[in-house]
């Protein structure tokens, strides 16, 4: 490991003009120095626990004090705000709900940048607009520290078992240092390119996922209406060109697969509301870059309509139920048409 | 083989009240008796050749006499019209462009039903509205014969190499007899259920395929605009929940994969116009069954717009090019905004 | 009136080769000879009453005998089936729910064509696929009679008060004869062109109506969310380029206008289910003519989804409620995001 | 006029705590004191000219010096930057292409806020995100001045003839003062509510306009394909419930109306690219407020695709041409299907 870092230090000399060499070096070499963690929600909590499990002292904070209790009992040190975290740790992971939270945690009155040390490595695992990631990177670099975006794929389950996938954007020379921490919390850590590309990869994947899920749902629904057995139809799609993750791994039709939310009344999994949020980010980046995304845009609208009709908390595969004709509705329609 | 048919004969006694038992029996047992073939277009031609290769005498016809020449030189007997085919063969495969052609070939003035023998097996491999397949089945059954729909997946290449996939709908007891012929022309022969379900499976698969292809195209386009390397993005999608056949097997972005139409200026493959036709069928069946198919419907409209803009003959993965901003257009826009 | 017909008789000599001149002539000149009516549903019933009011003897039938009672009490003669109607009247109006009903009433075992007299004028006011209207016209013409399609705009209210709009397709020379009857039931009778163009005009109008209604609903909803007063927003749209019938005459937002279904819990008016049916026809004709109709297609899907969610019997302006966030849903979402 | 202001002064005492009373008062009463103008593009130039025509001394600036020449020759005083404008005028109108420009002109290094006088009235006629308008209002209020958003409807023609419509958001008590200036440049000045509602009204109108225009285009195209005469179809729509501004005032089909861009190869009018920009704003505000706008969203995507296909500079009614099947494409398709 040391050898790797020795190499990367040389590269840093060329790339990170604002970084303080000595501090960066000490951060990298003493791998069990404290790690800061900001945001102990449903995802952040199990992620921070995994850092503890791997032997890292954790300095953490959250706007809701009660979120910190469990971690404190496990040995983490809880401080008042992000600035305090930055005062005591030179490697910090942030995991927050949306762009405004990230902006506040980094640049706010008690934000990380108030006390960040030169050479610190700041990794943001929130899913936000890549343009905001880039803004944060610029602000962080001005303080002589390094910012990387590293949003995750996989839900609370993967966070708990340490099986998340991290998509990482930032200076390539820092990737190994980020990987060291992230691999405690995830099974895959993928380098995507410059700052913001981690977010871009996450957003792109989730947009295509939403399209595939709605597409699978309407296809399965149509096939069933046309007399096909759902399991047989799934089998045919999966051996043909209609195959996708939503058809072969996470089928939305109850009874086709086991161990997926469609078999459990769409509880657990990835909430419709979270998918709507990610599609909103995809839409915003597409609008800003003038990229036409007709299906992604319609997928966004469908998940938005679902949120307005009581599906916000159900798994996003519940779009199958949203599109399916309700028995009651069918009866009404029959009466009407007479 | 004989054993299998002995068993199925017993079942037939219960199911096929209109069928002439003796004739059906003779058809099944003498497997190298002639096979009729109607429709020698781009697909039908190589399919009929494969029947010849497997030792079946072929009696064929097509509305365009020149289409028959090559097959005649290879030993097929060419006759004037479908009725003549039915006069000389009790197993017939039809491969036609659209519903009206199928209706004409079966029920027209010189159609198969004019001379069909009792107990004949009529297999239609055209891709048409499942409602028309059901109508044909009723008309065929009235003549004491059997009708199955068996549309194919896979293009001219698969037809030539005998690697098509057949999705078969019809009386289950006849499936083995159909399979005997179809396996000469395809690698997979899948039984889907009652008459019309072969078409239903085909239509469903292609609708989801179109959604996946457009979704992959807009996602790749957005990712590239956001600074991601296309090969890397494809790799990330393919290890994540965005994975689909269009991303991992038939990627629409030039340079990402080899051996696919995107690497060859979108020549060959499955034409945009044919995809638009299949999506029109999907739309019609969805409308008739009152099934909401929002993404399938928009996919149809996009392929329809592409046909109107010069993409009719290009592979359907060319939607990537359709959505991508043209260099010239970008330049114009820049000038305008000044 | 006679003068007009004398002129049109001359034109007929050139155009209607199959029609029996003498019978046509007698039909036209004795304007108070019986008029046949097939289909006494919600619309047909008040339409037939208006013919009675204008002094026409009415010979009527319906598949549901109870539908005939009221008209019988008002003096209409009820017969068993459409063939009997055709036996006793040489001018017949049909008003039926969908294409299969029309096909059956004209060409079925007891259909009009079994006993139609040469020179009869058959006017179909059903809203159906223009392709079916054309088929009926061909079949009718073979019997030496004349067919016109004359679908209506306006609901049960307009049918009752005789204020319907008829869009008429067929031979221009017959328009005056059709107009004579139709003007008893409607305020506007518009000649649209050859057979099928009445349907085409109806379908086109309703597709644009649906687009305008959904567009108005999402626009009003967005404006309200952005802090605009709904009445003020409607006023601004109506004096600007966003103006449309749905914004200025039939506004979907409760409280903006009086005397429209949005002010009465979306009761009465034009049912969502009927709009979905008309959009299905629009979709089918667009698919058949390979015309891209992206917004019309999405409007169809939205009304189809509404039917599946309990809106089938509500006025089509209830799409405003469908798109609006439910209070309960909002609350749930807030809880989820904490 | 004085009477009105005497009344409004009293209201101000209650509402505008940060405003300097004396300065505001002097600004209002001496109506021909200089007016500042920032942004002399296609729209700003004729707007500023109309202020000159009405006798107002104009102090103007633009990033492109050549844009200022014509106005200078007409008597305007040209200064270096927005700060200089604010130094010399206490009423300023800004007319800029997009949000970043507005942010820069108000809060940049040489922005208005560097030298704005207390009590100044700053009117922004740019079309931007209402959230940015609200941010500007907050920043302006901190300096003791007043900000109103007043985007326009109507193009270069209306700007030249002084026939624009202004949709104004801001403190109601300042509306009369804003109206005094805006009525020199527009025929309608509509008060919409709090700051940002002017933008909201503009965005809502243009979203519905885009939906109506695409809807009219696909409807006209479908009707023509079904055999209807375009002029007759337009007439029928306009007397029915399909009526909208795009069908009765700005019909997109060449030959239906005179004096509209469709009669002039879609030159002039309101560019596709500008419509795409406004729809992007609508999409962003809808995403931020979690409002489903399915048709608005698809309209955005269609105009975005058009920009990518060479339509950026054509009038937005050219969507009719975009959707129409190209002759060449039709020919190709025919060849392919043989």
XYZ file of C-alpha atoms in Angstrom, chain B residues 273 279-281 283-284 286-287 290-295 297-298 300-301 304-305 308, chain C residues 273 279-281 283-284 286-287 290-295 297-298 300-301 304-305 308:
42
model
C -39.381 0.842 -40.269
C -44.765 -1.015 -32.269
C -47.893 -0.175 -34.263
C -49.114 -3.730 -33.575
C -50.170 -0.082 -29.808
C -53.196 -1.609 -31.531
C -52.892 -2.262 -26.164
C -55.705 0.000 -27.389
C -57.414 -0.973 -22.871
C -53.923 -1.455 -21.485
C -51.890 1.666 -20.705
C -48.453 1.485 -22.357
C -47.069 5.016 -21.971
C -43.416 4.301 -22.803
C -46.570 4.398 -27.065
C -43.922 7.118 -27.007
C -43.776 4.046 -31.293
C -44.067 7.769 -31.948
C -42.541 6.869 -36.509
C -40.875 10.308 -36.479
C -40.424 10.511 -41.478
C -63.902 6.666 -20.615
C -58.313 8.751 -28.402
C -58.025 5.029 -29.119
C -59.649 5.677 -32.509
C -54.364 6.356 -32.247
C -55.571 3.587 -34.549
C -52.648 7.520 -36.852
C -50.992 4.104 -36.729
C -48.190 6.178 -40.213
C -48.743 9.653 -38.793
C -46.714 10.649 -35.732
C -49.011 11.998 -32.988
C -46.753 12.164 -29.913
C -48.956 14.346 -27.693
C -50.637 9.336 -28.039
C -49.561 10.402 -24.561
C -54.501 8.582 -24.828
C -52.267 6.840 -22.311
C -56.300 5.167 -20.158
C -54.430 5.320 -16.841
C -57.659 2.285 -14.485
